[in-house]
PDB file of C-alpha atoms in Angstrom:
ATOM      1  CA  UNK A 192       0.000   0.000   0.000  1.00 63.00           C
ATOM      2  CA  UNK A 193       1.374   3.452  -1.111  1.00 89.00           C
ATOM      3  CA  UNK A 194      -0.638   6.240   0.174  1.00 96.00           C
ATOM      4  CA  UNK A 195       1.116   9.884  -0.144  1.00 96.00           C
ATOM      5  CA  UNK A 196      -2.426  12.152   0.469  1.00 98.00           C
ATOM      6  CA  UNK A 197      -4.802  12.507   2.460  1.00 98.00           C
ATOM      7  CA  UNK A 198      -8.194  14.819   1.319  1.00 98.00           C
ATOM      8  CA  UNK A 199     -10.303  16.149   3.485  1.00 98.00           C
ATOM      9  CA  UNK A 200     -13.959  17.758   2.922  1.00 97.00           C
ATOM     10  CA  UNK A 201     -14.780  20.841   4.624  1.00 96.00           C
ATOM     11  CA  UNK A 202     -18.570  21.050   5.746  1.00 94.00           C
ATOM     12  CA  UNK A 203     -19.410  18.608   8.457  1.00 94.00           C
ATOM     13  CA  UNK A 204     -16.392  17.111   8.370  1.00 96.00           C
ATOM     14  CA  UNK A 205     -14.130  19.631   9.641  1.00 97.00           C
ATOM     15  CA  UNK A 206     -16.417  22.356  10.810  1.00 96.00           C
ATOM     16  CA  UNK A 207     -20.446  22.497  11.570  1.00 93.00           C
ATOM     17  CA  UNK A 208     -22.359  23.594   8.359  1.00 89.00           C
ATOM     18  CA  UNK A 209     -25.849  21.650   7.703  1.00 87.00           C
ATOM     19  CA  UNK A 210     -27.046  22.770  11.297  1.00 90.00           C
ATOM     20  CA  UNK A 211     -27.279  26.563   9.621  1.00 91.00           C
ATOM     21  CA  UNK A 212     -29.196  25.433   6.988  1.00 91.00           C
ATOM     22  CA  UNK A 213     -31.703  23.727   8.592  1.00 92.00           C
ATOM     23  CA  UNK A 214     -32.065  26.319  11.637  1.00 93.00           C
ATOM     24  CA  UNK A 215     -32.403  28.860   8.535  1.00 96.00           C
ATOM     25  CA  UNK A 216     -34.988  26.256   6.268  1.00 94.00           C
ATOM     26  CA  UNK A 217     -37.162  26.479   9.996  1.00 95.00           C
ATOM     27  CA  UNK A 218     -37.415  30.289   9.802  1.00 96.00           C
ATOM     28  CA  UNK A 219     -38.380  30.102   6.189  1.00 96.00           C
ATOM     29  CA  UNK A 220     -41.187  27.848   6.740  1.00 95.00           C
ATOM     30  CA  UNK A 221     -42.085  30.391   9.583  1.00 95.00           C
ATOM     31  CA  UNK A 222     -42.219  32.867   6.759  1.00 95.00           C
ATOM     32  CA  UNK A 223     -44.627  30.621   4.786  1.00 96.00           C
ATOM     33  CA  UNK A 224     -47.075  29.322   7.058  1.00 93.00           C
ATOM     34  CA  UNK A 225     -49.810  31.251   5.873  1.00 91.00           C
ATOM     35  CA  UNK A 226     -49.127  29.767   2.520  1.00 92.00           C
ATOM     36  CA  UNK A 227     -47.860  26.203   2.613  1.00 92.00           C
ATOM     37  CA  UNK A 228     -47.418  24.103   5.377  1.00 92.00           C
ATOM     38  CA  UNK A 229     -43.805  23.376   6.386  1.00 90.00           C
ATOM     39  CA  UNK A 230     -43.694  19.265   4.985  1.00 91.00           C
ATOM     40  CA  UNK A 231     -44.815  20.467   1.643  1.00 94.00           C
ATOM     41  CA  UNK A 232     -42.685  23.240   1.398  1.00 94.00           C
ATOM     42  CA  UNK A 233     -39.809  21.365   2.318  1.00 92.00           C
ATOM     43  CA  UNK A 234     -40.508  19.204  -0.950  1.00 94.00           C
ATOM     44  CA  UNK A 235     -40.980  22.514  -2.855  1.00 95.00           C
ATOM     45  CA  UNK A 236     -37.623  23.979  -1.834  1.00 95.00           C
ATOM     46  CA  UNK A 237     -35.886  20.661  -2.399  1.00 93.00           C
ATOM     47  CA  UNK A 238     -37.463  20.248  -6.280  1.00 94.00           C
ATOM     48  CA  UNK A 239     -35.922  23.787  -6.459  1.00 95.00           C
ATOM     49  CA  UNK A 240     -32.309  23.612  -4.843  1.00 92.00           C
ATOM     50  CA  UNK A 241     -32.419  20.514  -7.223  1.00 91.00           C
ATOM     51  CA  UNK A 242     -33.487  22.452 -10.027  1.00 93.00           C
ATOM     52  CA  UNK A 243     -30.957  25.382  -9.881  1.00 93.00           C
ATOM     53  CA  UNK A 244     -27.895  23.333  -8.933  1.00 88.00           C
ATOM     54  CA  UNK A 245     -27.070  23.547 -12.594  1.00 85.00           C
ATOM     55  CA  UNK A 246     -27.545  27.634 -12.258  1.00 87.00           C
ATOM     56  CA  UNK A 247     -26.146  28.516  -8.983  1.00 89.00           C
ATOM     57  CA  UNK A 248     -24.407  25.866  -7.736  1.00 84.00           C
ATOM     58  CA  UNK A 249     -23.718  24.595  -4.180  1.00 85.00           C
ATOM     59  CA  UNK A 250     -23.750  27.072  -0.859  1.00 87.00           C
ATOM     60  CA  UNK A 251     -25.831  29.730   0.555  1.00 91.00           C
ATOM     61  CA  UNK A 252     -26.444  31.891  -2.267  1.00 93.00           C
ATOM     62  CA  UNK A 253     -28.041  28.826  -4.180  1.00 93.00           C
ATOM     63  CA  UNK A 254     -30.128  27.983  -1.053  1.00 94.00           C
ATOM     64  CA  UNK A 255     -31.010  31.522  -0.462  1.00 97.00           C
ATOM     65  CA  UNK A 256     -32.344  31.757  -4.389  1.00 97.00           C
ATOM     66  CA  UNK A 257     -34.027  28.725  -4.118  1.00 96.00           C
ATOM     67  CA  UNK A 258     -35.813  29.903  -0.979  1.00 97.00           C
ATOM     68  CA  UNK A 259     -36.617  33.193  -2.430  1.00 97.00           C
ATOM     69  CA  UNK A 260     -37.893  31.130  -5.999  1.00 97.00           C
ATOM     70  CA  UNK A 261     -39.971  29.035  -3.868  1.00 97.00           C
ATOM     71  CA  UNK A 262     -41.712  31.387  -1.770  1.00 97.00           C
ATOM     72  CA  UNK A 263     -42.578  33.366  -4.974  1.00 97.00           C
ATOM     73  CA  UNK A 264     -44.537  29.706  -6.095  1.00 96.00           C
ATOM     74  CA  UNK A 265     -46.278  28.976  -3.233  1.00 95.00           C
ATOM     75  CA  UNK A 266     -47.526  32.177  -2.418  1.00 96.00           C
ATOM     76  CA  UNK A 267     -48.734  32.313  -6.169  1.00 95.00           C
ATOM     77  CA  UNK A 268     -46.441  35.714  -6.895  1.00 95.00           C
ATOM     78  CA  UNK A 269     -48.387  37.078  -3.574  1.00 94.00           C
ATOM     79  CA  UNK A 270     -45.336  37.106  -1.332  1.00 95.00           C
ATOM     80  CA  UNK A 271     -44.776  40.568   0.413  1.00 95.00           C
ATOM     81  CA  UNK A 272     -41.561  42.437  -0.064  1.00 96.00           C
ATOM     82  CA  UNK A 273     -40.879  41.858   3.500  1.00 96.00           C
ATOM     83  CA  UNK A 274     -41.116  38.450   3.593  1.00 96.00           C
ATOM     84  CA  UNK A 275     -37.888  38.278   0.460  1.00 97.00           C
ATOM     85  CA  UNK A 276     -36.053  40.705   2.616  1.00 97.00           C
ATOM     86  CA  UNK A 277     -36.178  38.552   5.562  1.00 97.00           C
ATOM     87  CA  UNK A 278     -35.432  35.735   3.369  1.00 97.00           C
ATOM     88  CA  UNK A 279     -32.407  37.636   2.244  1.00 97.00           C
ATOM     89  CA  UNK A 280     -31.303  38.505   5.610  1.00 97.00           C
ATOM     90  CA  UNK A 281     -31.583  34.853   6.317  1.00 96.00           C
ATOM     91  CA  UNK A 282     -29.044  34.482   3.652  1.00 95.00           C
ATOM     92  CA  UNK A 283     -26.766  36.615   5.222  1.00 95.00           C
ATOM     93  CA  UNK A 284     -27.167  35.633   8.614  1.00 94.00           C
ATOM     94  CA  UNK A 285     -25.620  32.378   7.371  1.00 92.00           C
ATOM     95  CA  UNK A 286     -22.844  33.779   5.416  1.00 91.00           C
ATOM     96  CA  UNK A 287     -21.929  35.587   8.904  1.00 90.00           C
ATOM     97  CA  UNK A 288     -22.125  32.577  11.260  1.00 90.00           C
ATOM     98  CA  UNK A 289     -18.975  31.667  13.466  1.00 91.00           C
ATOM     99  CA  UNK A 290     -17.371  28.625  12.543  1.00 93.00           C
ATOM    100  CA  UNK A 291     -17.152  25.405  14.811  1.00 94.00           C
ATOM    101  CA  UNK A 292     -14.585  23.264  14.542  1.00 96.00           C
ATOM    102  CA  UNK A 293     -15.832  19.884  15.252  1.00 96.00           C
ATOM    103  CA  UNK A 294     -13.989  17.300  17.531  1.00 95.00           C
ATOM    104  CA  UNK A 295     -10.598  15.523  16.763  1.00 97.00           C
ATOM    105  CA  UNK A 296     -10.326  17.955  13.269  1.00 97.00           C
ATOM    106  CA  UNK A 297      -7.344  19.683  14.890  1.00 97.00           C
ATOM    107  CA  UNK A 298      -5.167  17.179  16.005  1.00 97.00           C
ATOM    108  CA  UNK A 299      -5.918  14.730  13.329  1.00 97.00           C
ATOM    109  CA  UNK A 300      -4.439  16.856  10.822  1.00 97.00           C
ATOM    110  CA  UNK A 301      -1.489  17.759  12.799  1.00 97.00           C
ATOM    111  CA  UNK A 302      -0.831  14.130  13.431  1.00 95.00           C
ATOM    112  CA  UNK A 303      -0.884  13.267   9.290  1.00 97.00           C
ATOM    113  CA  UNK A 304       0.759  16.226   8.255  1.00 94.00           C
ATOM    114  CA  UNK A 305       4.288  14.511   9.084  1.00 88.00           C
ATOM    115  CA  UNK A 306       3.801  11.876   6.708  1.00 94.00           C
ATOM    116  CA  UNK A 307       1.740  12.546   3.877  1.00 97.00           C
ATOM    117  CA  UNK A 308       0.269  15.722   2.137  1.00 98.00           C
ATOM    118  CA  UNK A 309      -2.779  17.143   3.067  1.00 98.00           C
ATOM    119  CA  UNK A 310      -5.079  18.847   0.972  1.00 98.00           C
ATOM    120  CA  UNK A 311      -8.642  20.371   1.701  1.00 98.00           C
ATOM    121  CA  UNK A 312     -10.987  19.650  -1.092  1.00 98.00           C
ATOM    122  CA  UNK A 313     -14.167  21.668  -0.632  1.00 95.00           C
ATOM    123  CA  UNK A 314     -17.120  22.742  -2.833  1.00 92.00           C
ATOM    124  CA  UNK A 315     -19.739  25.336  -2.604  1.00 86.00           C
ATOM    125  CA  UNK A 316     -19.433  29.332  -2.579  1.00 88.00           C
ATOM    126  CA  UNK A 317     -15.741  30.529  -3.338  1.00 89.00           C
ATOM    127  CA  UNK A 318     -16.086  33.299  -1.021  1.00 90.00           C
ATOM    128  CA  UNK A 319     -18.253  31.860   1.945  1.00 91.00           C
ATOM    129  CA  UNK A 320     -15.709  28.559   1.550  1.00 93.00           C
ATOM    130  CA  UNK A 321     -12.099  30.998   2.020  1.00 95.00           C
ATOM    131  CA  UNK A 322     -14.047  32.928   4.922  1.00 94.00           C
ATOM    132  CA  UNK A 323     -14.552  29.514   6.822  1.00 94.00           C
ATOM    133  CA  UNK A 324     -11.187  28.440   6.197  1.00 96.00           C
ATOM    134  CA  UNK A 325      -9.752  31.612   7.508  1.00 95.00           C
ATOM    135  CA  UNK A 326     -12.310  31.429  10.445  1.00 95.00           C
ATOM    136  CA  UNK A 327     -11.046  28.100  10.840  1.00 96.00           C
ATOM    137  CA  UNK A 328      -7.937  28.526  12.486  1.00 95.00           C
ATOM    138  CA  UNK A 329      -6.713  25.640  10.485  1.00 96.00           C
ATOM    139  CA  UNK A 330      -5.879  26.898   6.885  1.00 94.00           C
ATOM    140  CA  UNK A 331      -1.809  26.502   7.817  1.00 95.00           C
ATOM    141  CA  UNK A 332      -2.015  23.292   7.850  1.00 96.00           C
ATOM    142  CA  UNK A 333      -2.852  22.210   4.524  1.00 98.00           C
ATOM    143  CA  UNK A 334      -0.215  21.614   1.653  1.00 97.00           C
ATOM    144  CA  UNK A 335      -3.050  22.681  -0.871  1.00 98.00           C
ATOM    145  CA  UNK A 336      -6.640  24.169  -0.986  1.00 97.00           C
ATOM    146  CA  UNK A 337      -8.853  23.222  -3.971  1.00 97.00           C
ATOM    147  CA  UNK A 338     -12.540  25.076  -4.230  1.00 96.00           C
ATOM    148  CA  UNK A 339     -14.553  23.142  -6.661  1.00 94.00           C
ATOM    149  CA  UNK A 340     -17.619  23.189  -8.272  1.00 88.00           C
ATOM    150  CA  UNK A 341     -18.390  19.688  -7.953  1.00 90.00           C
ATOM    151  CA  UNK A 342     -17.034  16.688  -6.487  1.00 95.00           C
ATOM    152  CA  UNK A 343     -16.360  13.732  -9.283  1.00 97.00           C
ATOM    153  CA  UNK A 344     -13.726  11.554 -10.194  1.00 98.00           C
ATOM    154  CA  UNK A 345     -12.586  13.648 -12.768  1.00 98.00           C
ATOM    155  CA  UNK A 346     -11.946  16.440 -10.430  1.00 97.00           C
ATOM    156  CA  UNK A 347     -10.306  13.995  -7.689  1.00 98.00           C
ATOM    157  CA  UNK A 348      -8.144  12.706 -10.599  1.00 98.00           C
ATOM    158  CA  UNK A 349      -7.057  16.368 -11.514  1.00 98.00           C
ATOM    159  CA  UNK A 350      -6.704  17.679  -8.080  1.00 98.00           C
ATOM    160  CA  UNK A 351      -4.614  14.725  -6.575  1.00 98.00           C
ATOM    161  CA  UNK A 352      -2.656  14.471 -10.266  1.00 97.00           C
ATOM    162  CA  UNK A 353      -1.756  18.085  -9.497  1.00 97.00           C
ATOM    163  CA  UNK A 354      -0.978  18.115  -5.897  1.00 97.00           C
ATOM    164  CA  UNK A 355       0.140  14.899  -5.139  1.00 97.00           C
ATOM    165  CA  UNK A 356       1.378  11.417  -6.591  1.00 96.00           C
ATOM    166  CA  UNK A 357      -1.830  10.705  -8.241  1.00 97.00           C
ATOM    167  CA  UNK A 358      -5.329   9.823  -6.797  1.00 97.00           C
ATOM    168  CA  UNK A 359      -4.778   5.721  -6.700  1.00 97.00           C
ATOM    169  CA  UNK A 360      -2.208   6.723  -3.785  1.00 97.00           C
ATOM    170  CA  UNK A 361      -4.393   9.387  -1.874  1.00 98.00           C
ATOM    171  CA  UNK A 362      -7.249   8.608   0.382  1.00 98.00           C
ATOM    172  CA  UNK A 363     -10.586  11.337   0.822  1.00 98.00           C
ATOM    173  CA  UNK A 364     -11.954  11.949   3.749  1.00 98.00           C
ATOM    174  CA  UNK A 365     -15.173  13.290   4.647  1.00 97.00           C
ATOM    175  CA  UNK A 366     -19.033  13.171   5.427  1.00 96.00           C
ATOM    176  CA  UNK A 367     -20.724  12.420   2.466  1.00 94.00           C
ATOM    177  CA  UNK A 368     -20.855   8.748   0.915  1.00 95.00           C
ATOM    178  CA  UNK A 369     -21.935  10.816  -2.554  1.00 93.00           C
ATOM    179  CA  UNK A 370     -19.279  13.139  -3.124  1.00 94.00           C
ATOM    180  CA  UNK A 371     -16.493  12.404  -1.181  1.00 96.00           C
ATOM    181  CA  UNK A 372     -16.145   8.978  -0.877  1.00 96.00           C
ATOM    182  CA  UNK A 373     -17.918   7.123  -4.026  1.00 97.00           C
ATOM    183  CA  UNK A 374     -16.424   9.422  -6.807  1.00 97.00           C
ATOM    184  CA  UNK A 375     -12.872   9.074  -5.231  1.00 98.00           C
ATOM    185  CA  UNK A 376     -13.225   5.230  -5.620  1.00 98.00           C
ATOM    186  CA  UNK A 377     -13.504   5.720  -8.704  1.00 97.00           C
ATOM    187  CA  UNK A 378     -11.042   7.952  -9.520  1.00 98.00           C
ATOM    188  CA  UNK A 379      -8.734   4.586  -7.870  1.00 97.00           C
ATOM    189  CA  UNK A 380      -8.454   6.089  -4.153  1.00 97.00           C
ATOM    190  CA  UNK A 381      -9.259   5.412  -0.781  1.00 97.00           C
ATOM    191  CA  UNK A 382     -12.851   7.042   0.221  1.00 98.00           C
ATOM    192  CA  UNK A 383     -13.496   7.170   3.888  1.00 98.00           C
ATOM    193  CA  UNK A 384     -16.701   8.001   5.323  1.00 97.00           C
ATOM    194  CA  UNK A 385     -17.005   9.886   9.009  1.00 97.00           C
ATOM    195  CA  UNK A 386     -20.840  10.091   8.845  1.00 93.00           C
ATOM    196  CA  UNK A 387     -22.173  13.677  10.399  1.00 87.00           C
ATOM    197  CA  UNK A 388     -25.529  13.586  12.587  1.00 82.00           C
ATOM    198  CA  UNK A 389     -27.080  16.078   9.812  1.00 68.00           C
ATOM    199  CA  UNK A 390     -26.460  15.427   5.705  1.00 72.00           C
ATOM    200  CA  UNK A 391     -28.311  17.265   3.274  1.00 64.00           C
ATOM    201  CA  UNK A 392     -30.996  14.790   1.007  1.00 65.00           C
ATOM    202  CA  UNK A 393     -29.007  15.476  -2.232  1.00 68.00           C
ATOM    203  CA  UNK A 394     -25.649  13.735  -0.211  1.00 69.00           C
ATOM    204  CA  UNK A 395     -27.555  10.619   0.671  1.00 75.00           C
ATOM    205  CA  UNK A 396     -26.025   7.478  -1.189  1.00 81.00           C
ATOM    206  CA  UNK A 397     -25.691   3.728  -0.044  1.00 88.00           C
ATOM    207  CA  UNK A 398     -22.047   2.592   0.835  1.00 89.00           C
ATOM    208  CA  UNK A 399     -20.043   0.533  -1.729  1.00 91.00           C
ATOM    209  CA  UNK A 400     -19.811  -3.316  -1.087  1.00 89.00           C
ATOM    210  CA  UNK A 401     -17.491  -5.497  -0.749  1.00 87.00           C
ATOM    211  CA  UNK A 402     -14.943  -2.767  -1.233  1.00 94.00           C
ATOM    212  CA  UNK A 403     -11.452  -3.016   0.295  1.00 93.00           C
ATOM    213  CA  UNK A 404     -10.702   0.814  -0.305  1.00 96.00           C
ATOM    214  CA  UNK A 405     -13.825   2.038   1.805  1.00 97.00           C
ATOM    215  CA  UNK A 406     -14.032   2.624   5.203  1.00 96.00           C
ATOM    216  CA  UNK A 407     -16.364   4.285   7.801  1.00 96.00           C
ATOM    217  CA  UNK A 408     -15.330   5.813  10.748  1.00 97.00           C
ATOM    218  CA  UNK A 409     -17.247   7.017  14.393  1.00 96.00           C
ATOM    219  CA  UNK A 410     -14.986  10.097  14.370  1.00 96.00           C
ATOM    220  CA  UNK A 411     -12.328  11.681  12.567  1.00 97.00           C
ATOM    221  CA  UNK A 412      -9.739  10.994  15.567  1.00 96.00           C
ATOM    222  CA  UNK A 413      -9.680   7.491  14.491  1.00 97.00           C
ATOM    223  CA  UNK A 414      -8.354   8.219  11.333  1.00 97.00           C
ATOM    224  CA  UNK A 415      -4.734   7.810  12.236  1.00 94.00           C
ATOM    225  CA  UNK A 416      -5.251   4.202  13.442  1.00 94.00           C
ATOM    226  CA  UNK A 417      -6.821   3.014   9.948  1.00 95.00           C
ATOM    227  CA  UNK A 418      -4.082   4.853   8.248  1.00 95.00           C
ATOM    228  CA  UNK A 419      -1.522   2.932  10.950  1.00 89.00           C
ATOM    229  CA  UNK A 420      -3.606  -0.629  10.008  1.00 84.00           C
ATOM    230  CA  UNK A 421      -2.816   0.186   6.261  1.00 82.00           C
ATOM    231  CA  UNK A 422       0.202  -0.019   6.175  1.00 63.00           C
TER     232      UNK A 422
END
């Protein structure tokens, strides 16, 4: 086994970031109630965060655009000019939150960085993404930062290719089965899973089988020991 890189995914996997979005998707169906109740409109905003991925990509702005499309349908155009303003404010509330560093992110990283390259591999918002890194306390520690669009093996391919010995000797790390542990074994890599109590619907996948470079961890501070059992 030759393993030179270790990736790790940002939201929920380093730092707290689904909890905002739903705290801020429970204020908007506040917003609505007199329109739609709050299981339907869940489905509504859903259809159209899946609808405008294409347009607006992943992060805030998306979901605050989607919100702001969706209250517009269910209130059949009626929606006040309040009601978007609070919905934008909403927005920005969550572009402003304080990060939180979740438990063992710290030290993990410090304890890898000896031995292998380690590289943050994040999508969503360019700006919203640097301001949580910087927030973070922990952008020092990484030998490269990538900001993509999407997460596929093409992109793992390219970003390990670039920063590293290739993706068949780097390992991702992170919260979602969908994109980052499924398209980076298939881009040849390792794809470890450190499952976070809240995932967004659209990063719900089922776990490959039979698999030997898959792996699912209780907490990120165990990651040294499967790295230490690989070799």
């Amino acid at each position: 086994m030759t393993l030179t890189a270790i990736g790790f995914d940002a939201d929920d996997t380093l730092w707290h970031n689904e909890r905002f979005f739903q705290h801020t998707q429970a204020h908007f169906a506040g917003l609505l109630r007199d329109h739609v109740d709050a299981a339907d409109l869940e489905t509504r905003l859903h259809a159209a965060e899946v609808r405008n991925l294409g347009l607006y990509g992943f992060g805030v702005k998306g979901f605050t655009l989607s919100m702001i499309e969706t209250a517009i349908e269910v209130s059949d155009g009626r929606i006040s000019a309040r009601v978007i303003a609070e919905i934008l404010e909403a927005g920005r509330e969550m572009l402003r939150h304080p990060v939180e560093i979740l438990p063992h992110a710290r030290e993990t990283i410090e304890a890898l960085a000896g031995d292998f390259r380690i590289i943050l591999v994040t999508k969503g918002d360019l700006l919203d993404q640097e301001r949580k890194l910087a927030a973070s306390g922990l952008g020092e520690l990484f030998d490269a930062v990538e900001i993509v669009s999407d997460k596929t093996p093409e992109v793992y391919h390219s970003v390990f290719r670039r920063h590293a010995s290739g993706a068949d000797q780097a390992m991702m790390v992170g919260n979602s089965l969908k994109s980052d542990v499924l398209p980076m074994i298939s881009a040849g890599g390792w794809g470890v899973h450190v499952p976070h109590d809240l995932t967004w619907g659209l990063e719900h996948a089922d776990p490959p089988q039979d698999c030997p470079r898959f792996a699912e961890l209780p907490h990120l501070g165990a990651l040294a020991g499967l790295i230490g059992g690989l070799r």
